[in-house]
Each structure stands twice: as C-alpha cells, then as structure tokens.
Short mmCIF file of C-alpha atoms in Angstrom, two decimals:
data_model
loop_
_atom_site.label_atom_id
_atom_site.label_comp_id
_atom_site.label_asym_id
_atom_site.label_seq_id
_atom_site.Cartn_x
_atom_site.Cartn_y
_atom_site.Cartn_z
CA MET N 1 -109.22 -28.14 -131.57
CA ARG N 2 -112.73 -27.76 -133.48
CA VAL N 3 -114.23 -30.58 -132.11
CA MET N 4 -113.10 -30.16 -129.11
CA THR N 5 -114.60 -26.53 -128.99
CA LYS N 6 -117.31 -28.10 -130.15
CA MET N 7 -117.49 -31.18 -126.98
CA THR N 8 -116.69 -28.58 -124.65
CA PHE N 9 -119.74 -26.37 -125.52
CA HIS N 10 -121.40 -29.83 -124.48
CA GLU N 11 -119.59 -30.91 -121.72
CA ASP N 12 -119.64 -28.59 -119.11
CA LEU N 13 -123.58 -28.70 -118.19
CA THR N 14 -125.54 -27.27 -114.99
CA ALA N 15 -123.65 -26.49 -111.69
CA ALA N 16 -124.73 -22.67 -112.24
CA LEU N 17 -127.72 -23.14 -114.23
CA GLN N 18 -129.28 -25.92 -111.22
CA LYS N 19 -128.38 -23.46 -108.48
CA ALA N 20 -129.84 -20.45 -109.98
CA SER N 21 -132.85 -22.25 -110.90
CA ALA N 22 -133.21 -23.94 -107.52
CA SER N 23 -132.94 -20.74 -105.66
CA ARG N 24 -135.34 -19.29 -108.08
CA LEU N 25 -137.66 -21.98 -106.52
CA SER N 26 -137.18 -21.81 -103.02
CA ARG N 27 -137.76 -17.84 -103.38
CA ARG N 28 -140.95 -18.65 -105.11
CA ARG N 29 -142.24 -20.91 -102.64
CA MET N 30 -141.10 -18.86 -99.67
CA MET N 31 -143.25 -16.15 -101.05
CA GLY N 32 -146.17 -18.30 -100.92
CA GLY N 33 -146.05 -20.19 -104.06
CA SER N 34 -146.43 -23.89 -104.32
CA LEU N 35 -145.14 -26.21 -101.61
CA LYS N 36 -145.37 -29.00 -104.41
CA LEU N 37 -140.98 -30.66 -103.94
CA ALA N 38 -140.09 -29.27 -107.36
CA ALA N 39 -136.67 -31.03 -108.08
CA GLY N 40 -136.26 -28.87 -110.83
CA GLY N 41 -132.69 -28.66 -112.35
CA ALA N 42 -131.46 -30.48 -109.37
CA ALA N 43 -132.28 -34.20 -110.47
CA VAL N 44 -130.77 -33.48 -113.97
CA ALA N 45 -129.08 -36.91 -114.80
CA LEU N 46 -125.62 -35.84 -116.11
CA ILE N 47 -124.27 -38.57 -118.01
CA SER N 48 -121.25 -38.91 -117.11
CA PRO N 49 -119.79 -35.85 -117.51
CA ALA N 50 -116.41 -37.92 -117.86
CA ALA N 51 -117.35 -38.93 -121.27
CA PHE N 52 -116.51 -35.33 -122.33
CA GLY N 53 -113.90 -35.22 -119.99
CA PHE N 54 -112.35 -32.37 -121.23
CA ARG N 55 -112.40 -28.77 -119.47
CA SER N 56 -110.28 -27.37 -120.84
CA ALA N 57 -111.30 -25.89 -124.49
CA VAL N 58 -112.45 -22.76 -123.87
CA ALA N 59 -114.71 -21.60 -126.34
CA GLN N 60 -113.55 -17.33 -126.08
CA ASP N 61 -111.96 -17.45 -129.37
CA PHE N 62 -114.58 -17.80 -132.32
CA GLU N 63 -112.64 -18.34 -135.54
CA GLY N 64 -115.29 -16.26 -137.76
CA PRO N 65 -118.91 -15.28 -137.31
CA ILE N 66 -120.29 -19.03 -138.28
CA ASP N 67 -118.62 -20.11 -135.02
CA VAL N 68 -120.26 -17.17 -133.29
CA LEU N 69 -123.83 -17.61 -134.95
CA ASN N 70 -123.23 -21.91 -134.24
CA TYR N 71 -122.95 -20.21 -130.53
CA ALA N 72 -125.96 -18.89 -130.68
CA LEU N 73 -128.08 -21.55 -132.33
CA THR N 74 -126.78 -23.71 -129.59
CA LEU N 75 -128.52 -21.99 -126.76
CA GLU N 76 -131.56 -21.43 -129.16
CA HIS N 77 -131.54 -25.17 -130.10
CA LEU N 78 -131.65 -25.32 -126.10
CA GLU N 79 -134.46 -23.32 -125.64
CA ALA N 80 -136.71 -23.96 -128.50
CA THR N 81 -136.14 -27.82 -127.46
CA PHE N 82 -136.87 -27.05 -123.74
CA TYR N 83 -140.49 -25.02 -124.64
CA ARG N 84 -141.39 -27.61 -127.14
CA THR N 85 -141.28 -30.04 -124.84
CA TYR N 86 -143.39 -28.51 -121.83
CA ASN N 87 -145.78 -26.71 -123.48
CA ASP N 88 -146.33 -29.95 -125.03
CA GLU N 89 -146.35 -31.58 -121.77
CA PHE N 90 -148.25 -29.20 -120.13
CA GLY N 91 -151.61 -27.23 -121.03
CA GLU N 92 -153.56 -24.50 -119.91
CA SER N 93 -154.98 -25.99 -117.20
CA ASP N 94 -151.87 -27.15 -115.21
CA PHE N 95 -151.60 -22.93 -114.85
CA GLY N 96 -154.27 -22.85 -112.58
CA ASP N 97 -152.51 -20.93 -110.33
CA TYR N 98 -151.11 -18.35 -112.49
CA ASP N 99 -152.74 -15.85 -114.49
CA ASP N 100 -155.00 -16.34 -117.44
CA ASN N 101 -152.26 -16.22 -120.35
CA VAL N 102 -149.34 -17.42 -118.76
CA TYR N 103 -149.76 -20.60 -120.69
CA SER N 104 -150.24 -18.87 -124.35
CA ARG N 105 -147.56 -16.29 -123.78
CA LEU N 106 -145.31 -19.43 -122.94
CA VAL N 107 -146.21 -21.19 -126.73
CA GLN N 108 -145.71 -17.76 -127.97
CA ILE N 109 -142.07 -17.63 -126.80
CA GLY N 110 -141.55 -20.86 -127.48
CA GLU N 111 -142.85 -19.78 -131.39
CA HIS N 112 -139.86 -17.24 -130.69
CA GLU N 113 -137.35 -19.54 -130.09
CA THR N 114 -138.01 -22.02 -132.83
CA THR N 115 -137.54 -18.71 -135.22
CA HIS N 116 -134.66 -17.98 -134.11
CA VAL N 117 -133.48 -21.29 -134.90
CA ASP N 118 -134.67 -21.52 -138.49
CA THR N 119 -133.30 -17.73 -139.28
CA LEU N 120 -129.90 -19.16 -137.75
CA VAL N 121 -130.09 -22.22 -139.89
CA SER N 122 -130.46 -20.47 -142.62
CA VAL N 123 -128.58 -17.67 -142.71
CA ILE N 124 -125.25 -20.05 -141.12
CA THR N 125 -126.07 -22.04 -144.54
CA ASP N 126 -126.19 -19.30 -146.84
CA LEU N 127 -123.17 -18.29 -145.35
CA GLY N 128 -121.33 -21.62 -146.45
CA GLY N 129 -121.37 -23.18 -142.75
CA GLU N 130 -122.63 -25.84 -140.93
CA PRO N 131 -125.32 -25.26 -138.53
CA VAL N 132 -125.24 -27.48 -135.13
CA GLU N 133 -127.87 -29.70 -134.81
CA GLU N 134 -130.44 -30.12 -131.96
CA ALA N 135 -128.75 -32.28 -128.93
CA MET N 136 -130.62 -34.29 -126.54
CA TYR N 137 -131.28 -32.00 -122.83
CA ASP N 138 -132.72 -32.94 -119.31
CA PHE N 139 -133.95 -29.90 -117.82
CA GLY N 140 -135.18 -31.82 -114.90
CA VAL N 141 -138.82 -30.07 -114.74
CA THR N 142 -140.93 -31.75 -113.02
CA ASP N 143 -144.19 -29.37 -112.42
CA VAL N 144 -145.31 -25.86 -114.01
CA ASP N 145 -143.58 -24.42 -111.08
CA SER N 146 -139.94 -25.63 -111.93
CA TYR N 147 -140.62 -25.21 -115.53
CA VAL N 148 -141.36 -21.67 -115.36
CA ALA N 149 -138.34 -20.93 -113.30
CA THR N 150 -135.79 -23.30 -115.44
CA ALA N 151 -137.67 -20.94 -118.21
CA ALA N 152 -136.24 -17.95 -116.40
CA VAL N 153 -133.01 -19.08 -116.09
CA LEU N 154 -132.52 -20.26 -119.64
CA GLU N 155 -133.69 -16.39 -121.09
CA ASN N 156 -131.39 -14.76 -118.59
CA LEU N 157 -128.54 -16.80 -119.64
CA GLY N 158 -129.52 -16.49 -123.18
CA THR N 159 -129.66 -12.69 -122.93
CA GLY N 160 -126.24 -12.22 -120.72
CA ALA N 161 -124.44 -14.79 -123.74
CA TYR N 162 -126.19 -12.44 -126.79
CA THR N 163 -125.11 -9.26 -124.58
CA GLY N 164 -121.31 -11.16 -124.38
CA ALA N 165 -121.00 -12.62 -128.09
CA ALA N 166 -122.54 -9.27 -129.87
CA GLN N 167 -118.32 -7.50 -130.01
CA PHE N 168 -117.57 -10.76 -131.84
CA LEU N 169 -119.74 -9.53 -134.74
CA ILE N 170 -118.23 -6.19 -134.89
CA GLU N 171 -116.97 -6.54 -138.15
CA GLU N 172 -120.25 -7.65 -139.62
CA ASP N 173 -122.67 -5.51 -139.40
CA GLU N 174 -125.88 -7.00 -141.14
CA LEU N 175 -125.21 -10.06 -138.84
CA LEU N 176 -124.18 -8.01 -135.86
CA THR N 177 -127.88 -5.82 -136.44
CA ALA N 178 -129.67 -9.36 -136.93
CA ALA N 179 -127.94 -10.80 -133.57
CA LEU N 180 -129.34 -7.79 -131.68
CA THR N 181 -132.69 -8.07 -132.98
CA ILE N 182 -132.54 -11.28 -130.74
CA HIS N 183 -130.87 -9.97 -127.93
CA GLY N 184 -133.77 -7.42 -127.30
CA VAL N 185 -136.30 -10.17 -127.31
CA GLU N 186 -134.49 -12.81 -125.45
CA ALA N 187 -134.29 -9.62 -123.02
CA ARG N 188 -137.96 -9.23 -123.18
CA HIS N 189 -138.55 -12.84 -122.49
CA ALA N 190 -135.90 -12.86 -119.29
CA SER N 191 -137.78 -10.00 -117.82
CA TYR N 192 -141.45 -11.46 -118.17
CA LEU N 193 -140.20 -14.68 -116.56
CA ASN N 194 -138.55 -12.68 -114.15
CA PHE N 195 -142.00 -10.88 -113.32
CA LEU N 196 -143.79 -14.30 -113.61
CA ASN N 197 -141.40 -16.09 -111.08
CA GLY N 198 -141.78 -13.06 -108.60
CA GLU N 199 -138.77 -11.45 -109.31
CA VAL N 200 -137.41 -8.16 -110.62
CA PRO N 201 -138.03 -8.14 -114.27
CA PHE N 202 -134.49 -5.92 -114.51
CA PRO N 203 -132.68 -6.47 -111.80
CA ASP N 204 -129.57 -4.11 -112.46
CA SER N 205 -129.01 -0.86 -114.54
CA PHE N 206 -127.10 -3.31 -117.21
CA GLU N 207 -126.81 -5.83 -117.94
CA THR N 208 -124.01 -8.56 -117.25
CA ALA N 209 -122.65 -9.48 -120.16
CA LEU N 210 -121.15 -13.60 -120.12
CA SER N 211 -118.45 -15.12 -121.82
CA PRO N 212 -118.77 -17.99 -123.90
CA ALA N 213 -117.36 -20.22 -121.09
CA GLU N 214 -119.36 -19.08 -118.62
CA VAL N 215 -122.20 -19.77 -120.67
CA LEU N 216 -120.82 -23.06 -121.26
CA GLU N 217 -120.49 -23.94 -118.10
CA ALA N 218 -124.22 -23.50 -116.98
CA ALA N 219 -125.56 -24.60 -119.80
CA THR N 220 -123.90 -27.58 -120.25
CA PRO N 221 -125.08 -29.86 -117.44
CA LEU N 222 -128.81 -29.41 -119.64
CA ILE N 223 -127.12 -31.49 -122.47
CA VAL N 224 -127.13 -35.09 -121.76
CA MET N 225 -126.14 -36.46 -125.23
CA VAL N 226 -124.81 -35.29 -128.84
CA THR N 227 -126.57 -36.31 -131.40
CA GLU N 228 -123.93 -35.26 -133.70
CA MET N 229 -120.69 -33.43 -133.98
CA PRO N 230 -120.74 -31.20 -136.63
CA ASP N 231 -117.37 -29.78 -138.36
CA THR N 232 -117.92 -26.25 -138.99
CA GLY N 233 -114.41 -25.35 -139.70
CA THR N 234 -114.04 -26.32 -143.10
CA GLY N 235 -116.83 -23.85 -144.57
CA PRO N 236 -116.15 -20.48 -145.99
CA GLY N 237 -116.76 -17.69 -143.92
CA ASN N 238 -114.89 -19.08 -141.32
CA MET H 1 -138.77 1.01 -143.07
CA GLN H 2 -140.48 3.70 -144.44
CA GLY H 3 -143.92 2.04 -143.51
CA LEU H 4 -142.89 0.82 -139.90
CA GLN H 5 -141.77 4.38 -138.90
CA SER H 6 -145.26 5.74 -140.59
CA LEU H 7 -146.92 3.28 -138.48
CA PHE H 8 -145.23 4.60 -135.42
CA LEU H 9 -145.46 7.84 -136.07
CA GLY H 10 -149.21 7.50 -136.60
CA ALA H 11 -149.97 5.43 -133.04
CA ILE H 12 -147.78 7.89 -131.23
CA ASP H 13 -150.22 10.52 -132.60
CA GLU H 14 -152.93 8.78 -131.80
CA GLU H 15 -151.19 7.63 -128.73
CA ARG H 16 -151.35 11.65 -127.15
CA GLN H 17 -154.32 12.28 -128.56
CA ARG H 18 -155.63 9.33 -126.22
CA VAL H 19 -153.70 10.30 -122.96
CA ALA H 20 -156.94 10.34 -121.45
CA ASN H 21 -158.12 6.87 -122.00
CA ARG H 22 -157.12 4.57 -119.56
CA ARG H 23 -155.00 1.61 -120.75
CA GLY H 24 -155.40 2.52 -124.09
CA VAL H 25 -151.91 4.21 -124.83
CA LEU H 26 -149.78 1.77 -125.41
CA THR H 27 -150.65 0.89 -129.08
CA GLY H 28 -147.20 2.33 -130.40
CA GLY H 29 -144.77 0.68 -128.88
CA ALA H 30 -146.78 -2.67 -130.04
CA LYS H 31 -147.05 -1.63 -133.74
CA LEU H 32 -143.70 -0.73 -133.73
CA VAL H 33 -142.13 -4.35 -133.00
CA ALA H 34 -144.68 -5.88 -134.86
CA GLY H 35 -142.59 -4.54 -138.08
CA GLY H 36 -139.69 -6.63 -136.55
CA ALA H 37 -139.28 -9.70 -138.30
CA ALA H 38 -139.76 -7.79 -141.49
CA ALA H 39 -137.03 -5.65 -140.91
CA LEU H 40 -134.67 -8.41 -139.71
CA ALA H 41 -136.02 -11.29 -142.67
CA VAL H 42 -132.44 -12.61 -143.45
CA ALA H 43 -129.42 -11.01 -142.97
CA GLY H 44 -128.39 -9.50 -146.10
CA SER H 45 -131.60 -8.28 -147.27
CA PRO H 46 -131.44 -5.34 -148.84
CA ALA H 47 -133.96 -3.31 -146.05
CA LEU H 48 -131.27 -3.78 -143.09
CA THR H 49 -128.37 -3.45 -145.91
CA LYS H 50 -129.75 0.06 -146.47
CA LEU H 51 -130.42 0.49 -142.91
CA VAL H 52 -127.24 -0.15 -141.93
CA ALA H 53 -125.62 2.12 -144.54
CA ALA H 54 -128.08 4.94 -143.84
CA GLN H 55 -126.08 5.29 -140.10
CA ASP H 56 -123.37 8.15 -140.33
CA PHE H 57 -121.91 8.28 -137.78
CA GLU H 58 -118.70 9.61 -137.40
CA SER H 59 -117.17 8.31 -134.37
CA ASP H 60 -118.12 6.12 -131.09
CA VAL H 61 -118.41 9.64 -129.35
CA ASP H 62 -121.05 10.53 -131.96
CA VAL H 63 -122.94 6.98 -131.40
CA LEU H 64 -122.79 7.33 -127.72
CA ASN H 65 -123.89 10.95 -127.69
CA TYR H 66 -126.97 9.69 -129.96
CA ALA H 67 -127.64 7.25 -127.28
CA LEU H 68 -127.00 10.09 -124.14
CA THR H 69 -129.90 11.95 -126.53
CA LEU H 70 -132.33 9.32 -125.79
CA GLU H 71 -131.68 8.51 -121.99
CA HIS H 72 -131.90 11.92 -121.08
CA LEU H 73 -135.20 12.05 -122.72
CA GLU H 74 -136.12 8.71 -120.94
CA TYR H 75 -134.62 9.58 -117.71
CA ALA H 76 -136.19 13.36 -117.34
CA PHE H 77 -139.29 11.84 -118.19
CA TYR H 78 -139.31 9.23 -115.28
CA ARG H 79 -137.21 11.74 -112.69
CA ASP H 80 -139.81 15.11 -113.21
CA GLY H 81 -143.38 12.35 -113.99
CA LEU H 82 -142.86 10.27 -111.05
CA GLU H 83 -143.00 13.29 -108.99
CA GLY H 84 -146.40 13.75 -110.15
CA PHE H 85 -147.45 10.33 -108.62
CA SER H 86 -147.28 7.90 -105.99
CA ALA H 87 -148.02 4.21 -105.30
CA ASP H 88 -151.98 4.46 -105.29
CA ASP H 89 -152.18 5.92 -108.91
CA PHE H 90 -150.96 2.23 -110.02
CA ASP H 91 -151.44 -1.32 -109.93
CA GLU H 92 -149.67 -2.57 -106.96
CA GLY H 93 -146.03 -3.20 -107.42
CA VAL H 94 -145.91 -1.08 -110.11
CA TYR H 95 -144.25 2.20 -108.53
CA ASP H 96 -141.51 0.39 -107.02
CA ASN H 97 -140.95 -0.84 -110.53
CA LEU H 98 -141.05 2.35 -112.42
CA ILE H 99 -138.69 3.89 -109.37
CA LEU H 100 -136.19 0.83 -110.92
CA VAL H 101 -136.67 2.46 -114.22
CA ARG H 102 -135.91 5.32 -113.28
CA ASP H 103 -132.86 4.69 -111.34
CA HIS H 104 -131.64 2.87 -114.54
CA GLU H 105 -131.82 5.66 -116.91
CA GLY H 106 -130.23 7.90 -114.32
CA ASP H 107 -127.49 5.57 -114.29
CA HIS H 108 -127.30 5.10 -118.55
CA VAL H 109 -127.34 8.97 -118.42
CA ASP H 110 -124.30 9.02 -115.85
CA THR H 111 -122.44 6.43 -117.32
CA LEU H 112 -122.74 7.59 -120.75
CA VAL H 113 -121.76 11.13 -120.02
CA SER H 114 -118.22 9.86 -118.00
CA VAL H 115 -117.75 7.74 -120.83
CA ILE H 116 -117.81 10.74 -123.67
CA THR H 117 -116.03 12.93 -121.25
CA ASP H 118 -113.17 10.12 -120.70
CA LEU H 119 -113.27 9.77 -124.65
CA GLY H 120 -112.74 13.62 -124.91
CA GLY H 121 -116.15 14.11 -126.80
CA GLU H 122 -118.49 16.66 -125.34
CA PRO H 123 -121.68 15.08 -123.96
CA VAL H 124 -124.94 16.29 -125.29
CA GLU H 125 -126.94 17.96 -122.77
CA GLU H 126 -130.59 17.21 -121.33
CA ALA H 127 -133.05 19.10 -123.48
CA GLU H 128 -136.73 20.61 -122.29
CA TYR H 129 -139.23 17.83 -122.90
CA ASP H 130 -143.02 17.86 -123.26
CA PHE H 131 -144.54 14.45 -122.96
CA GLY H 132 -148.07 15.48 -123.16
CA TYR H 133 -149.47 12.73 -120.58
CA ASP H 134 -151.80 14.00 -117.85
CA ASP H 135 -152.62 10.80 -115.75
CA ALA H 136 -150.91 7.76 -114.76
CA ALA H 137 -151.91 5.79 -117.79
CA GLY H 138 -151.29 8.08 -120.43
CA PHE H 139 -147.91 8.22 -118.60
CA LEU H 140 -147.82 4.48 -118.91
CA GLY H 141 -148.23 4.94 -122.50
CA VAL H 142 -145.55 7.10 -122.89
CA ALA H 143 -143.56 4.87 -120.77
CA ALA H 144 -143.69 1.98 -123.35
CA ALA H 145 -143.41 3.76 -126.18
CA LEU H 146 -140.33 5.77 -124.88
CA GLU H 147 -138.58 2.19 -123.84
CA ASN H 148 -139.45 0.35 -127.64
CA THR H 149 -138.12 3.00 -128.99
CA GLY H 150 -135.26 2.90 -127.24
CA VAL H 151 -134.62 -0.23 -128.08
CA SER H 152 -134.80 -0.08 -131.59
CA ALA H 153 -132.92 2.96 -131.50
CA TYR H 154 -129.64 0.92 -129.83
CA ASP H 155 -130.35 -1.84 -132.39
CA GLY H 156 -130.37 0.76 -135.46
CA ALA H 157 -127.06 2.12 -133.94
CA GLY H 158 -124.69 -0.98 -133.02
CA ALA H 159 -123.50 -1.60 -135.88
CA SER H 160 -122.33 1.90 -136.33
CA ILE H 161 -119.63 1.13 -133.12
CA GLU H 162 -116.00 0.54 -133.52
CA SER H 163 -115.18 -1.15 -130.63
CA PRO H 164 -115.47 -3.58 -128.98
CA ASP H 165 -115.64 -3.18 -125.22
CA LEU H 166 -118.03 0.10 -126.42
CA LEU H 167 -120.38 -1.94 -128.39
CA THR H 168 -120.23 -4.37 -125.49
CA ALA H 169 -121.38 -1.54 -123.15
CA ALA H 170 -124.17 -0.58 -125.48
CA GLY H 171 -125.37 -4.18 -125.14
CA THR H 172 -125.36 -4.42 -121.81
CA ILE H 173 -127.44 -1.22 -121.35
CA VAL H 174 -130.29 -2.29 -124.96
CA ALA H 175 -131.24 -5.26 -122.97
CA VAL H 176 -132.26 -3.78 -119.58
CA GLU H 177 -134.14 -0.99 -122.69
CA ALA H 178 -135.63 -4.37 -123.69
CA ARG H 179 -136.33 -5.24 -120.40
CA HIS H 180 -138.16 -2.72 -119.35
CA ALA H 181 -140.11 -2.61 -122.57
CA SER H 182 -141.32 -5.97 -121.93
CA TYR H 183 -142.44 -4.91 -118.10
CA LEU H 184 -144.03 -2.01 -119.65
CA ASN H 185 -145.75 -3.38 -122.18
CA LEU H 186 -147.15 -6.10 -120.24
CA ILE H 187 -148.86 -3.17 -117.85
CA ASN H 188 -150.29 -1.95 -120.38
CA GLY H 189 -152.06 -4.71 -121.37
CA GLU H 190 -150.04 -5.17 -124.24
CA ASP H 191 -147.70 -7.91 -125.44
CA PRO H 192 -144.50 -7.75 -124.13
CA PHE H 193 -142.63 -9.30 -126.80
CA PRO H 194 -144.91 -8.49 -129.69
CA ALA H 195 -142.56 -10.32 -132.35
CA ALA H 196 -139.73 -12.73 -132.81
CA PHE H 197 -137.28 -10.21 -133.46
CA GLU H 198 -136.73 -6.54 -132.73
CA SER H 199 -137.32 -3.67 -135.38
CA PRO H 200 -134.29 -1.46 -135.60
CA LEU H 201 -134.19 2.05 -136.36
CA SER H 202 -132.40 4.92 -138.27
CA PRO H 203 -131.36 7.73 -136.58
CA ASP H 204 -133.67 9.76 -138.58
CA GLU H 205 -136.47 7.66 -137.90
CA VAL H 206 -135.80 7.47 -134.04
CA LEU H 207 -135.69 11.38 -134.19
CA GLU H 208 -138.75 11.65 -135.89
CA ILE H 209 -140.36 9.35 -133.14
CA ALA H 210 -139.00 11.14 -130.15
CA GLY H 211 -138.61 15.23 -131.78
CA PRO H 212 -142.12 15.78 -131.02
CA PHE H 213 -141.81 14.98 -127.03
CA ILE H 214 -138.30 18.08 -127.40
CA VAL H 215 -139.68 21.07 -126.98
CA GLN H 216 -136.17 23.06 -126.88
#
C-alpha cells in the first residue's frame, strides 16, 4: 500500500497540466504574443502509463507528517528540476520579448525551489524519515514561452497543493508553520508568473485547495520515470 | 524575531516619512520578508518554537477575529483610498488590479464575519484608520506593506487554529494575500519574492506594525 501510494503519485501525470499549459499559451498568443508553435506540454512523452498502471490508490490519507512532507518534497523536486533544466537551457538573451529582468527572476525562483528541496530533505531526515528522491521528468518545454507558461502552471498547482495539504499538519505546529512559509512563496511565484503570462495574478478571492489526488492527476504526466522507490513507511515519526 | 520586528517598524516609519517620494516606499515589505529564511531555518529551531508558543489565542474565533482585524484594515484602505484615485494615476492595468485586490479583501471580510457569527462569536468591527499617504506612489507603498504584513500574520497564526477546515480556509486566504504582496512588490519596483520563505510574525509584532494605522 505504501509503495502503491508512491507509485500512484508518479503515475497519473498531465492531462490537466497539459490542458492548462496549452490554454495559457494560446491565450498568450491571442494577446499578441509569440506565434511560435509552442507545443508545450502537449508533446510530453508519456512513457507507458500502463507501466504504472494502477490509479485506484488515492494518496488522500497521509499516515503521518513525514508523508505530508514527502508529498511536498515530490512537488518541490519537480519544480527545482524544472527551473534548473530550463535556466540552464535558456539564457537572458532568449527573453528578448519580455521585460529585462525576467530571466533573473526565473533564476531566483529556481533558487527558492532548490532551497525548499534542501530544507524538506533536511527536516524529513531529522525526523527519521526517508526523503523521496528526484525523478525524471518531461515538461515538454520547447521555447521560452512554453517555459514561462509551464512555470505558471507548476506554481499555481504547487500553491493549491500546499493549501490543500496544510490541514494534514495541524497536529504539528512547527511543521505547519514551516509549510506555510513555503506556501506563501509559491503563491508569490504564481502571482508573478501569471502576470508574466498576461493573466490576472490573483484570479480569485480564495485560493483553490487541491487534494493530493487532484495534484497527482495534474502532475503525474510530467514524471516519466521513477529513479527510485523509497520506502518512507518504516521510519519513526510516521 | 525582535530584530526582524524592529527592522520592519523602522521601515514603516521611514516609509510614512517618504510618502512623497515616488517609488521609494516599499522597503518595509521587502525588508520584512528578507528575514524569512532565518525565521524558518529548520523546523524545531528555538526561534520558531518561541514564535509558535507566543500565540495565546483562546479559540479559533479569536484567531479569526485577529484575521478579521487585518482584513478590515486592508479593505478600508483600498475601498476609501481608491475613491481618491483613477486609472490615470497609475501605470496601465494597475488600477484594475487594485480594484480586484479591494474586492478580494471585501470578500475576506464578509466571509470571516459570516464564519465567526456562525461559530457563535462576535465579529470585530471596522475601526478608523490613518494610512498617512498622500499620493498614488505612497498608496502603493502602504498597500505593499499591508499585504506583506498580512501574509506574515496569517503564517504566524496558522498553527493556532484547531479546526482543519478553518485552517484550510485560512490557507485559501493567505495564498491570495501572498499573490497580492508579490504583485504590489513588483509594481513598487521591489522584489516580488524576496526570500525562499515567508516570515511569520506573532500577533504582538503584527499589532505593533499595524497599530500606527489605527486611530480609533
């Protein structure tokens, strides 16, 4: 069951994310943005979803704070890898259609995500848990427009994920507060990236709290291979 | 936390003195959040323990009224302030977004009042405020300071909430405050996300920051 939970996390990936990404891109283009054919998430190579073939296990019920933190870490890995990859692939000169400092902001966001990963790994380890490891991902980014559009999707998803998961840390005041301090920063990123995509930075009065199952469904298509399947169920504190 | 608080209070004072100085006003929010990484450090650090222990709300209604106090402040700020400005006073698109922020704060007020009432509590009422700005740039500076403080206040109070549902509800508000803060930092020419972590503040700290705005 434990393994199934982890597998499910990696299994479900992207229809929702692809759709959202594509729609952001098309809106951006309609608004006079790039005409480049930005395949974006649409071309994600979904390596045999059947290989991960069970969708029934829903990671709704975390068995302890370490599970919640590993859930957060899974998303932070995704984000950190995303920015590391494309900040390396693209450079400042690729963002000619954007404001001057967009690239440096993306670098900054990437640094935040890496800091979140490092902190979560450290806390999970301190608690006697086994931090999940980075997986391999395919974000389908082809150019800076699809980079920025996918970034917005990931940050909005991350914000919704933290909003939905915070309640599972209600018994752990310090961990809850720590999670909230990350949550706010993800929301700041989301706001900025929405703005960059020509969208409203704060679309609603209230954030949507996403359940783990919803997050899994959106994120899974991005994860093409699981490099390791850690067993987080044996450590103390679960 | 003391250092952080002094820093922010100093920045607010400085800010209010500089309201006539276009685009120079936001340093408060930015400095506030700059301490965020230190405040989080690692969960379990003495600073964070102390922070969490400092919360002495007696019930969820108390926490919600604390939040409502800040939402009243914010909503009144935008509602009254925006009446004195038009779209021409700001860069393109800014006024519309400020209207949106105003409406969000109004929704937060209405929702909190309704929830507190449903829980059998007595919602705190709006006070009278003096925000000390006298032009659009000053308005934007105070807006950013309020939003950044709001995020820190919610983050500091979250752990005091006992009901999972109310915690989630508070989470749906704080994320929107953070979105506002990011945007307002940006249009003030400041870093939208100055640190990898937010900086939770205790109620005492928040009250010291917000207190000067409340005249009655």
